[in-house]
Amino acid sequence: MIHFHDLRHTGNTLAAHAGASLRELMDRMGYSTTRAAMVYLHATDERQRAIADALSQLAEGNRPRSSSVPSGTQRARKRRDAS
């Protein structure tokens, strides 16, 4: 049996996945504090990869090119891909 709360949770989880900010989630749910809204901001592997990629791109643009020394992100990806 599906309950209203299940639909509310799914809708807000999908909104968070779509990029809704904490403030936007609070507004959608009618919360005045961040505590309850934080439940919907699940850290997924996909999102963690996107954040790491964005940070890597920022770092690549701000550091001198040195192809002989892999970055920490490159080393982590190599370890992840090897396992």
PDB file of N, CA, C and O in Angstrom:
ATOM      1  N   MET A   1       0.846  -1.180   0.000  1.00  0.00           N
ATOM      2  CA  MET A   1       0.000   0.000   0.000  1.00  0.00           C
ATOM      3  C   MET A   1       0.887   1.238   0.000  1.00  0.00           C
ATOM      4  O   MET A   1       1.842   1.335   0.757  1.00  0.00           O
ATOM      5  N   ILE A   2       0.595   2.177  -0.859  1.00  0.00           N
ATOM      6  CA  ILE A   2       1.359   3.415  -0.948  1.00  0.00           C
ATOM      7  C   ILE A   2       0.673   4.479  -0.090  1.00  0.00           C
ATOM      8  O   ILE A   2      -0.535   4.678  -0.171  1.00  0.00           O
ATOM      9  N   HIS A   3       1.477   5.138   0.713  1.00  0.00           N
ATOM     10  CA  HIS A   3       0.980   6.208   1.575  1.00  0.00           C
ATOM     11  C   HIS A   3       1.399   7.557   1.010  1.00  0.00           C
ATOM     12  O   HIS A   3       2.354   7.655   0.238  1.00  0.00           O
ATOM     13  N   PHE A   4       0.707   8.606   1.422  1.00  0.00           N
ATOM     14  CA  PHE A   4       1.032   9.960   0.983  1.00  0.00           C
ATOM     15  C   PHE A   4       2.491  10.288   1.288  1.00  0.00           C
ATOM     16  O   PHE A   4       3.201  10.877   0.470  1.00  0.00           O
ATOM     17  N   HIS A   5       2.956   9.887   2.467  1.00  0.00           N
ATOM     18  CA  HIS A   5       4.335  10.187   2.849  1.00  0.00           C
ATOM     19  C   HIS A   5       5.328   9.561   1.867  1.00  0.00           C
ATOM     20  O   HIS A   5       6.365  10.161   1.564  1.00  0.00           O
ATOM     21  N   ASP A   6       5.017   8.361   1.354  1.00  0.00           N
ATOM     22  CA  ASP A   6       5.890   7.710   0.379  1.00  0.00           C
ATOM     23  C   ASP A   6       6.017   8.562  -0.885  1.00  0.00           C
ATOM     24  O   ASP A   6       7.113   8.735  -1.429  1.00  0.00           O
ATOM     25  N   LEU A   7       4.895   9.092  -1.357  1.00  0.00           N
ATOM     26  CA  LEU A   7       4.905   9.939  -2.551  1.00  0.00           C
ATOM     27  C   LEU A   7       5.659  11.240  -2.294  1.00  0.00           C
ATOM     28  O   LEU A   7       6.412  11.717  -3.144  1.00  0.00           O
ATOM     29  N   ARG A   8       5.455  11.796  -1.115  1.00  0.00           N
ATOM     30  CA  ARG A   8       6.139  13.037  -0.732  1.00  0.00           C
ATOM     31  C   ARG A   8       7.652  12.803  -0.686  1.00  0.00           C
ATOM     32  O   ARG A   8       8.427  13.599  -1.213  1.00  0.00           O
ATOM     33  N   HIS A   9       8.049  11.699  -0.086  1.00  0.00           N
ATOM     34  CA  HIS A   9       9.474  11.373   0.017  1.00  0.00           C
ATOM     35  C   HIS A   9      10.078  11.171  -1.373  1.00  0.00           C
ATOM     36  O   HIS A   9      11.146  11.713  -1.683  1.00  0.00           O
ATOM     37  N   THR A  10       9.396  10.410  -2.212  1.00  0.00           N
ATOM     38  CA  THR A  10       9.892  10.153  -3.565  1.00  0.00           C
ATOM     39  C   THR A  10       9.999  11.448  -4.357  1.00  0.00           C
ATOM     40  O   THR A  10      11.018  11.699  -5.011  1.00  0.00           O
ATOM     41  N   GLY A  11       8.965  12.276  -4.293  1.00  0.00           N
ATOM     42  CA  GLY A  11       8.978  13.546  -5.017  1.00  0.00           C
ATOM     43  C   GLY A  11      10.121  14.450  -4.588  1.00  0.00           C
ATOM     44  O   GLY A  11      10.802  15.058  -5.419  1.00  0.00           O
ATOM     45  N   ASN A  12      10.347  14.529  -3.297  1.00  0.00           N
ATOM     46  CA  ASN A  12      11.416  15.395  -2.802  1.00  0.00           C
ATOM     47  C   ASN A  12      12.796  14.798  -3.053  1.00  0.00           C
ATOM     48  O   ASN A  12      13.753  15.529  -3.305  1.00  0.00           O
ATOM     49  N   THR A  13      12.914  13.485  -3.027  1.00  0.00           N
ATOM     50  CA  THR A  13      14.181  12.845  -3.362  1.00  0.00           C
ATOM     51  C   THR A  13      14.512  13.102  -4.826  1.00  0.00           C
ATOM     52  O   THR A  13      15.653  13.428  -5.175  1.00  0.00           O
ATOM     53  N   LEU A  14      13.504  12.982  -5.704  1.00  0.00           N
ATOM     54  CA  LEU A  14      13.722  13.257  -7.127  1.00  0.00           C
ATOM     55  C   LEU A  14      14.067  14.724  -7.359  1.00  0.00           C
ATOM     56  O   LEU A  14      14.910  15.050  -8.200  1.00  0.00           O
ATOM     57  N   ALA A  15      13.433  15.621  -6.610  1.00  0.00           N
ATOM     58  CA  ALA A  15      13.748  17.048  -6.728  1.00  0.00           C
ATOM     59  C   ALA A  15      15.197  17.311  -6.320  1.00  0.00           C
ATOM     60  O   ALA A  15      15.913  18.068  -6.981  1.00  0.00           O
ATOM     61  N   ALA A  16      15.639  16.662  -5.251  1.00  0.00           N
ATOM     62  CA  ALA A  16      17.028  16.811  -4.812  1.00  0.00           C
ATOM     63  C   ALA A  16      17.978  16.270  -5.877  1.00  0.00           C
ATOM     64  O   ALA A  16      19.005  16.880  -6.185  1.00  0.00           O
ATOM     65  N   HIS A  17      17.626  15.135  -6.468  1.00  0.00           N
ATOM     66  CA  HIS A  17      18.436  14.542  -7.535  1.00  0.00           C
ATOM     67  C   HIS A  17      18.507  15.460  -8.735  1.00  0.00           C
ATOM     68  O   HIS A  17      19.511  15.488  -9.446  1.00  0.00           O
ATOM     69  N   ALA A  18      17.428  16.197  -8.987  1.00  0.00           N
ATOM     70  CA  ALA A  18      17.370  17.110 -10.127  1.00  0.00           C
ATOM     71  C   ALA A  18      18.154  18.391  -9.866  1.00  0.00           C
ATOM     72  O   ALA A  18      18.280  19.231 -10.748  1.00  0.00           O
ATOM     73  N   GLY A  19      18.671  18.539  -8.648  1.00  0.00           N
ATOM     74  CA  GLY A  19      19.507  19.700  -8.351  1.00  0.00           C
ATOM     75  C   GLY A  19      18.881  20.733  -7.438  1.00  0.00           C
ATOM     76  O   GLY A  19      19.438  21.819  -7.272  1.00  0.00           O
ATOM     77  N   ALA A  20      17.724  20.428  -6.853  1.00  0.00           N
ATOM     78  CA  ALA A  20      17.095  21.387  -5.945  1.00  0.00           C
ATOM     79  C   ALA A  20      18.022  21.660  -4.757  1.00  0.00           C
ATOM     80  O   ALA A  20      18.634  20.747  -4.216  1.00  0.00           O
ATOM     81  N   SER A  21      18.114  22.912  -4.396  1.00  0.00           N
ATOM     82  CA  SER A  21      18.954  23.287  -3.255  1.00  0.00           C
ATOM     83  C   SER A  21      18.231  22.950  -1.949  1.00  0.00           C
ATOM     84  O   SER A  21      17.033  22.650  -1.941  1.00  0.00           O
ATOM     85  N   LEU A  22      18.952  23.020  -0.876  1.00  0.00           N
ATOM     86  CA  LEU A  22      18.358  22.771   0.436  1.00  0.00           C
ATOM     87  C   LEU A  22      17.213  23.749   0.692  1.00  0.00           C
ATOM     88  O   LEU A  22      16.144  23.357   1.163  1.00  0.00           O
ATOM     89  N   ARG A  23      17.413  25.004   0.351  1.00  0.00           N
ATOM     90  CA  ARG A  23      16.365  26.025   0.541  1.00  0.00           C
ATOM     91  C   ARG A  23      15.130  25.691  -0.298  1.00  0.00           C
ATOM     92  O   ARG A  23      13.993  25.823   0.167  1.00  0.00           O
ATOM     93  N   GLU A  24      15.331  25.246  -1.518  1.00  0.00           N
ATOM     94  CA  GLU A  24      14.205  24.890  -2.380  1.00  0.00           C
ATOM     95  C   GLU A  24      13.447  23.687  -1.826  1.00  0.00           C
ATOM     96  O   GLU A  24      12.209  23.663  -1.863  1.00  0.00           O
ATOM     97  N   LEU A  25      14.165  22.700  -1.308  1.00  0.00           N
ATOM     98  CA  LEU A  25      13.500  21.551  -0.696  1.00  0.00           C
ATOM     99  C   LEU A  25      12.696  21.992   0.533  1.00  0.00           C
ATOM    100  O   LEU A  25      11.574  21.523   0.743  1.00  0.00           O
ATOM    101  N   MET A  26      13.280  22.870   1.328  1.00  0.00           N
ATOM    102  CA  MET A  26      12.563  23.365   2.511  1.00  0.00           C
ATOM    103  C   MET A  26      11.268  24.058   2.102  1.00  0.00           C
ATOM    104  O   MET A  26      10.228  23.847   2.722  1.00  0.00           O
ATOM    105  N   ASP A  27      11.331  24.863   1.046  1.00  0.00           N
ATOM    106  CA  ASP A  27      10.131  25.558   0.561  1.00  0.00           C
ATOM    107  C   ASP A  27       9.077  24.571   0.063  1.00  0.00           C
ATOM    108  O   ASP A  27       7.888  24.714   0.347  1.00  0.00           O
ATOM    109  N   ARG A  28       9.509  23.551  -0.687  1.00  0.00           N
ATOM    110  CA  ARG A  28       8.576  22.548  -1.210  1.00  0.00           C
ATOM    111  C   ARG A  28       7.849  21.815  -0.100  1.00  0.00           C
ATOM    112  O   ARG A  28       6.697  21.451  -0.225  1.00  0.00           O
ATOM    113  N   MET A  29       8.571  21.559   1.005  1.00  0.00           N
ATOM    114  CA  MET A  29       8.006  20.761   2.093  1.00  0.00           C
ATOM    115  C   MET A  29       7.367  21.603   3.189  1.00  0.00           C
ATOM    116  O   MET A  29       6.705  21.063   4.065  1.00  0.00           O
ATOM    117  N   GLY A  30       7.601  22.903   3.148  1.00  0.00           N
ATOM    118  CA  GLY A  30       7.040  23.772   4.170  1.00  0.00           C
ATOM    119  C   GLY A  30       7.824  23.750   5.479  1.00  0.00           C
ATOM    120  O   GLY A  30       7.288  24.072   6.533  1.00  0.00           O
ATOM    121  N   TYR A  31       9.105  23.386   5.418  1.00  0.00           N
ATOM    122  CA  TYR A  31       9.934  23.352   6.619  1.00  0.00           C
ATOM    123  C   TYR A  31      10.617  24.693   6.832  1.00  0.00           C
ATOM    124  O   TYR A  31      10.999  25.363   5.876  1.00  0.00           O
ATOM    125  N   SER A  32      10.810  25.050   8.087  1.00  0.00           N
ATOM    126  CA  SER A  32      11.521  26.291   8.384  1.00  0.00           C
ATOM    127  C   SER A  32      12.946  26.031   8.851  1.00  0.00           C
ATOM    128  O   SER A  32      13.733  26.961   8.994  1.00  0.00           O
ATOM    129  N   THR A  33      13.289  24.760   9.086  1.00  0.00           N
ATOM    130  CA  THR A  33      14.651  24.414   9.480  1.00  0.00           C
ATOM    131  C   THR A  33      15.225  23.401   8.495  1.00  0.00           C
ATOM    132  O   THR A  33      14.481  22.699   7.801  1.00  0.00           O
ATOM    133  N   THR A  34      16.542  23.308   8.479  1.00  0.00           N
ATOM    134  CA  THR A  34      17.209  22.423   7.521  1.00  0.00           C
ATOM    135  C   THR A  34      17.213  20.958   7.939  1.00  0.00           C
ATOM    136  O   THR A  34      17.387  20.082   7.102  1.00  0.00           O
ATOM    137  N   ARG A  35      17.002  20.683   9.196  1.00  0.00           N
ATOM    138  CA  ARG A  35      17.167  19.317   9.712  1.00  0.00           C
ATOM    139  C   ARG A  35      16.341  18.271   8.939  1.00  0.00           C
ATOM    140  O   ARG A  35      16.868  17.256   8.494  1.00  0.00           O
ATOM    141  N   ALA A  36      15.063  18.493   8.802  1.00  0.00           N
ATOM    142  CA  ALA A  36      14.211  17.511   8.117  1.00  0.00           C
ATOM    143  C   ALA A  36      14.508  17.463   6.615  1.00  0.00           C
ATOM    144  O   ALA A  36      14.478  16.389   6.006  1.00  0.00           O
ATOM    145  N   ALA A  37      14.817  18.604   6.018  1.00  0.00           N
ATOM    146  CA  ALA A  37      15.072  18.641   4.578  1.00  0.00           C
ATOM    147  C   ALA A  37      16.358  17.906   4.209  1.00  0.00           C
ATOM    148  O   ALA A  37      16.491  17.406   3.096  1.00  0.00           O
ATOM    149  N   MET A  38      17.296  17.810   5.131  1.00  0.00           N
ATOM    150  CA  MET A  38      18.571  17.134   4.862  1.00  0.00           C
ATOM    151  C   MET A  38      18.370  15.658   4.519  1.00  0.00           C
ATOM    152  O   MET A  38      19.197  15.059   3.828  1.00  0.00           O
ATOM    153  N   VAL A  39      17.275  15.069   4.959  1.00  0.00           N
ATOM    154  CA  VAL A  39      16.986  13.658   4.682  1.00  0.00           C
ATOM    155  C   VAL A  39      16.956  13.393   3.181  1.00  0.00           C
ATOM    156  O   VAL A  39      17.333  12.316   2.719  1.00  0.00           O
ATOM    157  N   TYR A  40      16.547  14.383   2.407  1.00  0.00           N
ATOM    158  CA  TYR A  40      16.363  14.192   0.974  1.00  0.00           C
ATOM    159  C   TYR A  40      17.637  14.419   0.170  1.00  0.00           C
ATOM    160  O   TYR A  40      17.676  14.156  -1.021  1.00  0.00           O
ATOM    161  N   LEU A  41      18.670  14.914   0.802  1.00  0.00           N
ATOM    162  CA  LEU A  41      19.919  15.171   0.099  1.00  0.00           C
ATOM    163  C   LEU A  41      20.859  13.973   0.231  1.00  0.00           C
ATOM    164  O   LEU A  41      21.909  14.037   0.838  1.00  0.00           O
ATOM    165  N   HIS A  42      20.449  12.858  -0.345  1.00  0.00           N
ATOM    166  CA  HIS A  42      21.259  11.636  -0.323  1.00  0.00           C
ATOM    167  C   HIS A  42      22.492  11.825  -1.201  1.00  0.00           C
ATOM    168  O   HIS A  42      22.383  12.304  -2.309  1.00  0.00           O
ATOM    169  N   ALA A  43      23.618  11.431  -0.705  1.00  0.00           N
ATOM    170  CA  ALA A  43      24.842  11.476  -1.505  1.00  0.00           C
ATOM    171  C   ALA A  43      24.919  10.184  -2.322  1.00  0.00           C
ATOM    172  O   ALA A  43      25.026   9.108  -1.773  1.00  0.00           O
ATOM    173  N   THR A  44      24.836  10.322  -3.624  1.00  0.00           N
ATOM    174  CA  THR A  44      24.923   9.152  -4.492  1.00  0.00           C
ATOM    175  C   THR A  44      26.312   9.080  -5.117  1.00  0.00           C
ATOM    176  O   THR A  44      27.018  10.088  -5.207  1.00  0.00           O
ATOM    177  N   ASP A  45      26.702   7.899  -5.532  1.00  0.00           N
ATOM    178  CA  ASP A  45      27.991   7.735  -6.203  1.00  0.00           C
ATOM    179  C   ASP A  45      28.053   8.597  -7.460  1.00  0.00           C
ATOM    180  O   ASP A  45      29.074   9.208  -7.761  1.00  0.00           O
ATOM    181  N   GLU A  46      26.945   8.653  -8.184  1.00  0.00           N
ATOM    182  CA  GLU A  46      26.898   9.449  -9.409  1.00  0.00           C
ATOM    183  C   GLU A  46      27.144  10.923  -9.100  1.00  0.00           C
ATOM    184  O   GLU A  46      27.902  11.600  -9.792  1.00  0.00           O
ATOM    185  N   ARG A  47      26.500  11.427  -8.064  1.00  0.00           N
ATOM    186  CA  ARG A  47      26.662  12.830  -7.682  1.00  0.00           C
ATOM    187  C   ARG A  47      28.086  13.094  -7.180  1.00  0.00           C
ATOM    188  O   ARG A  47      28.683  14.121  -7.493  1.00  0.00           O
ATOM    189  N   GLN A  48      28.643  12.153  -6.418  1.00  0.00           N
ATOM    190  CA  GLN A  48      30.016  12.315  -5.931  1.00  0.00           C
ATOM    191  C   GLN A  48      30.992  12.379  -7.107  1.00  0.00           C
ATOM    192  O   GLN A  48      31.926  13.172  -7.100  1.00  0.00           O
ATOM    193  N   ARG A  49      30.757  11.549  -8.132  1.00  0.00           N
ATOM    194  CA  ARG A  49      31.608  11.582  -9.326  1.00  0.00           C
ATOM    195  C   ARG A  49      31.479  12.917 -10.044  1.00  0.00           C
ATOM    196  O   ARG A  49      32.465  13.480 -10.513  1.00  0.00           O
ATOM    197  N   ALA A  50      30.253  13.433 -10.150  1.00  0.00           N
ATOM    198  CA  ALA A  50      30.033  14.713 -10.824  1.00  0.00           C
ATOM    199  C   ALA A  50      30.755  15.841 -10.082  1.00  0.00           C
ATOM    200  O   ALA A  50      31.363  16.721 -10.714  1.00  0.00           O
ATOM    201  N   ILE A  51      30.696  15.819  -8.762  1.00  0.00           N
ATOM    202  CA  ILE A  51      31.394  16.834  -7.970  1.00  0.00           C
ATOM    203  C   ILE A  51      32.901  16.711  -8.168  1.00  0.00           C
ATOM    204  O   ILE A  51      33.597  17.707  -8.389  1.00  0.00           O
ATOM    205  N   ALA A  52      33.421  15.488  -8.102  1.00  0.00           N
ATOM    206  CA  ALA A  52      34.851  15.270  -8.291  1.00  0.00           C
ATOM    207  C   ALA A  52      35.301  15.718  -9.678  1.00  0.00           C
ATOM    208  O   ALA A  52      36.352  16.338  -9.829  1.00  0.00           O
ATOM    209  N   ASP A  53      34.495  15.424 -10.702  1.00  0.00           N
ATOM    210  CA  ASP A  53      34.832  15.836 -12.061  1.00  0.00           C
ATOM    211  C   ASP A  53      34.853  17.358 -12.192  1.00  0.00           C
ATOM    212  O   ASP A  53      35.750  17.923 -12.821  1.00  0.00           O
ATOM    213  N   ALA A  54      33.868  18.024 -11.595  1.00  0.00           N
ATOM    214  CA  ALA A  54      33.816  19.483 -11.651  1.00  0.00           C
ATOM    215  C   ALA A  54      35.022  20.094 -10.946  1.00  0.00           C
ATOM    216  O   ALA A  54      35.644  21.041 -11.451  1.00  0.00           O
ATOM    217  N   LEU A  55      35.370  19.556  -9.787  1.00  0.00           N
ATOM    218  CA  LEU A  55      36.540  20.054  -9.067  1.00  0.00           C
ATOM    219  C   LEU A  55      37.818  19.788  -9.852  1.00  0.00           C
ATOM    220  O   LEU A  55      38.722  20.635  -9.900  1.00  0.00           O
ATOM    221  N   SER A  56      37.880  18.634 -10.481  1.00  0.00           N
ATOM    222  CA  SER A  56      39.043  18.291 -11.292  1.00  0.00           C
ATOM    223  C   SER A  56      39.200  19.263 -12.453  1.00  0.00           C
ATOM    224  O   SER A  56      40.302  19.727 -12.744  1.00  0.00           O
ATOM    225  N   GLN A  57      38.093  19.582 -13.105  1.00  0.00           N
ATOM    226  CA  GLN A  57      38.147  20.532 -14.221  1.00  0.00           C
ATOM    227  C   GLN A  57      38.602  21.907 -13.754  1.00  0.00           C
ATOM    228  O   GLN A  57      39.383  22.578 -14.427  1.00  0.00           O
ATOM    229  N   LEU A  58      38.122  22.326 -12.588  1.00  0.00           N
ATOM    230  CA  LEU A  58      38.567  23.613 -12.043  1.00  0.00           C
ATOM    231  C   LEU A  58      40.059  23.587 -11.754  1.00  0.00           C
ATOM    232  O   LEU A  58      40.785  24.537 -12.056  1.00  0.00           O
ATOM    233  N   ALA A  59      40.516  22.507 -11.158  1.00  0.00           N
ATOM    234  CA  ALA A  59      41.932  22.384 -10.817  1.00  0.00           C
ATOM    235  C   ALA A  59      42.791  22.313 -12.075  1.00  0.00           C
ATOM    236  O   ALA A  59      43.875  22.892 -12.125  1.00  0.00           O
ATOM    237  N   GLU A  60      42.327  21.600 -13.090  1.00  0.00           N
ATOM    238  CA  GLU A  60      43.080  21.484 -14.340  1.00  0.00           C
ATOM    239  C   GLU A  60      43.290  22.854 -14.968  1.00  0.00           C
ATOM    240  O   GLU A  60      44.347  23.124 -15.526  1.00  0.00           O
ATOM    241  N   GLY A  61      42.312  23.714 -14.863  1.00  0.00           N
ATOM    242  CA  GLY A  61      42.415  25.046 -15.439  1.00  0.00           C
ATOM    243  C   GLY A  61      43.320  25.969 -14.645  1.00  0.00           C
ATOM    244  O   GLY A  61      43.777  26.984 -15.154  1.00  0.00           O
ATOM    245  N   ASN A  62      43.626  25.612 -13.408  1.00  0.00           N
ATOM    246  CA  ASN A  62      44.395  26.503 -12.546  1.00  0.00           C
ATOM    247  C   ASN A  62      45.772  25.979 -12.178  1.00  0.00           C
ATOM    248  O   ASN A  62      46.428  26.534 -11.313  1.00  0.00           O
ATOM    249  N   ARG A  63      46.212  24.911 -12.816  1.00  0.00           N
ATOM    250  CA  ARG A  63      47.543  24.405 -12.478  1.00  0.00           C
ATOM    251  C   ARG A  63      48.326  24.162 -13.755  1.00  0.00           C
ATOM    252  O   ARG A  63      47.752  23.884 -14.809  1.00  0.00           O
ATOM    253  N   PRO A  64      49.624  24.245 -13.646  1.00  0.00           N
ATOM    254  CA  PRO A  64      50.443  23.985 -14.844  1.00  0.00           C
ATOM    255  C   PRO A  64      50.318  22.530 -15.273  1.00  0.00           C
ATOM    256  O   PRO A  64      50.174  21.639 -14.439  1.00  0.00           O
ATOM    257  N   ARG A  65      50.346  22.299 -16.552  1.00  0.00           N
ATOM    258  CA  ARG A  65      50.255  20.946 -17.097  1.00  0.00           C
ATOM    259  C   ARG A  65      51.535  20.178 -16.806  1.00  0.00           C
ATOM    260  O   ARG A  65      52.623  20.647 -17.074  1.00  0.00           O
ATOM    261  N   SER A  66      51.374  19.012 -16.227  1.00  0.00           N
ATOM    262  CA  SER A  66      52.513  18.131 -15.976  1.00  0.00           C
ATOM    263  C   SER A  66      52.026  16.714 -16.192  1.00  0.00           C
ATOM    264  O   SER A  66      51.456  16.097 -15.300  1.00  0.00           O
ATOM    265  N   SER A  67      52.218  16.208 -17.387  1.00  0.00           N
ATOM    266  CA  SER A  67      51.682  14.895 -17.730  1.00  0.00           C
ATOM    267  C   SER A  67      52.423  13.754 -17.034  1.00  0.00           C
ATOM    268  O   SER A  67      51.936  12.641 -16.984  1.00  0.00           O
ATOM    269  N   SER A  68      53.612  14.035 -16.476  1.00  0.00           N
ATOM    270  CA  SER A  68      54.375  12.961 -15.858  1.00  0.00           C
ATOM    271  C   SER A  68      53.865  12.598 -14.467  1.00  0.00           C
ATOM    272  O   SER A  68      54.109  11.502 -13.986  1.00  0.00           O
ATOM    273  N   VAL A  69      53.157  13.506 -13.807  1.00  0.00           N
ATOM    274  CA  VAL A  69      52.662  13.254 -12.447  1.00  0.00           C
ATOM    275  C   VAL A  69      51.139  13.272 -12.473  1.00  0.00           C
ATOM    276  O   VAL A  69      50.536  14.324 -12.693  1.00  0.00           O
ATOM    277  N   PRO A  70      50.482  12.102 -12.261  1.00  0.00           N
ATOM    278  CA  PRO A  70      49.013  12.074 -12.270  1.00  0.00           C
ATOM    279  C   PRO A  70      48.445  12.811 -11.067  1.00  0.00           C
ATOM    280  O   PRO A  70      49.041  12.835  -9.984  1.00  0.00           O
ATOM    281  N   SER A  71      47.278  13.410 -11.255  1.00  0.00           N
ATOM    282  CA  SER A  71      46.615  14.111 -10.158  1.00  0.00           C
ATOM    283  C   SER A  71      46.037  13.101  -9.163  1.00  0.00           C
ATOM    284  O   SER A  71      45.952  11.909  -9.457  1.00  0.00           O
ATOM    285  N   GLY A  72      45.643  13.583  -7.998  1.00  0.00           N
ATOM    286  CA  GLY A  72      45.012  12.712  -7.005  1.00  0.00           C
ATOM    287  C   GLY A  72      43.741  12.087  -7.545  1.00  0.00           C
ATOM    288  O   GLY A  72      43.446  10.915  -7.299  1.00  0.00           O
ATOM    289  N   THR A  73      42.978  12.855  -8.308  1.00  0.00           N
ATOM    290  CA  THR A  73      41.745  12.339  -8.902  1.00  0.00           C
ATOM    291  C   THR A  73      42.073  11.228  -9.895  1.00  0.00           C
ATOM    292  O   THR A  73      41.408  10.185  -9.924  1.00  0.00           O
ATOM    293  N   GLN A  74      43.095  11.440 -10.702  1.00  0.00           N
ATOM    294  CA  GLN A  74      43.487  10.415 -11.677  1.00  0.00           C
ATOM    295  C   GLN A  74      43.940   9.144 -10.982  1.00  0.00           C
ATOM    296  O   GLN A  74      43.588   8.037 -11.401  1.00  0.00           O
ATOM    297  N   ARG A  75      44.706   9.291  -9.894  1.00  0.00           N
ATOM    298  CA  ARG A  75      45.148   8.109  -9.145  1.00  0.00           C
ATOM    299  C   ARG A  75      43.964   7.387  -8.516  1.00  0.00           C
ATOM    300  O   ARG A  75      43.891   6.158  -8.533  1.00  0.00           O
ATOM    301  N   ALA A  76      43.002   8.137  -7.957  1.00  0.00           N
ATOM    302  CA  ALA A  76      41.822   7.534  -7.337  1.00  0.00           C
ATOM    303  C   ALA A  76      40.973   6.798  -8.371  1.00  0.00           C
ATOM    304  O   ALA A  76      40.491   5.702  -8.122  1.00  0.00           O
ATOM    305  N   ARG A  77      40.815   7.404  -9.535  1.00  0.00           N
ATOM    306  CA  ARG A  77      40.040   6.744 -10.598  1.00  0.00           C
ATOM    307  C   ARG A  77      40.730   5.460 -11.059  1.00  0.00           C
ATOM    308  O   ARG A  77      40.066   4.468 -11.317  1.00  0.00           O
ATOM    309  N   LYS A  78      42.047   5.504 -11.141  1.00  0.00           N
ATOM    310  CA  LYS A  78      42.785   4.322 -11.569  1.00  0.00           C
ATOM    311  C   LYS A  78      42.603   3.198 -10.558  1.00  0.00           C
ATOM    312  O   LYS A  78      42.378   2.044 -10.914  1.00  0.00           O
ATOM    313  N   ARG A  79      42.667   3.533  -9.248  1.00  0.00           N
ATOM    314  CA  ARG A  79      42.452   2.514  -8.206  1.00  0.00           C
ATOM    315  C   ARG A  79      41.026   1.990  -8.265  1.00  0.00           C
ATOM    316  O   ARG A  79      40.797   0.798  -8.148  1.00  0.00           O
ATOM    317  N   ARG A  80      40.059   2.892  -8.458  1.00  0.00           N
ATOM    318  CA  ARG A  80      38.656   2.486  -8.517  1.00  0.00           C
ATOM    319  C   ARG A  80      38.416   1.572  -9.720  1.00  0.00           C
ATOM    320  O   ARG A  80      37.753   0.545  -9.600  1.00  0.00           O
ATOM    321  N   ASP A  81      38.957   1.936 -10.857  1.00  0.00           N
ATOM    322  CA  ASP A  81      38.746   1.145 -12.074  1.00  0.00           C
ATOM    323  C   ASP A  81      39.449  -0.202 -12.002  1.00  0.00           C
ATOM    324  O   ASP A  81      39.003  -1.172 -12.616  1.00  0.00           O
ATOM    325  N   ALA A  82      40.539  -0.272 -11.234  1.00  0.00           N
ATOM    326  CA  ALA A  82      41.279  -1.531 -11.097  1.00  0.00           C
ATOM    327  C   ALA A  82      40.564  -2.524 -10.189  1.00  0.00           C
ATOM    328  O   ALA A  82      40.774  -3.728 -10.285  1.00  0.00           O
ATOM    329  N   SER A  83      39.711  -2.020  -9.306  1.00  0.00           N
ATOM    330  CA  SER A  83      39.033  -2.938  -8.368  1.00  0.00           C
ATOM    331  C   SER A  83      37.740  -3.475  -8.891  1.00  0.00           C
ATOM    332  O   SER A  83      37.254  -3.218  -9.896  1.00  0.00           O
TER     333      SER A  83
END
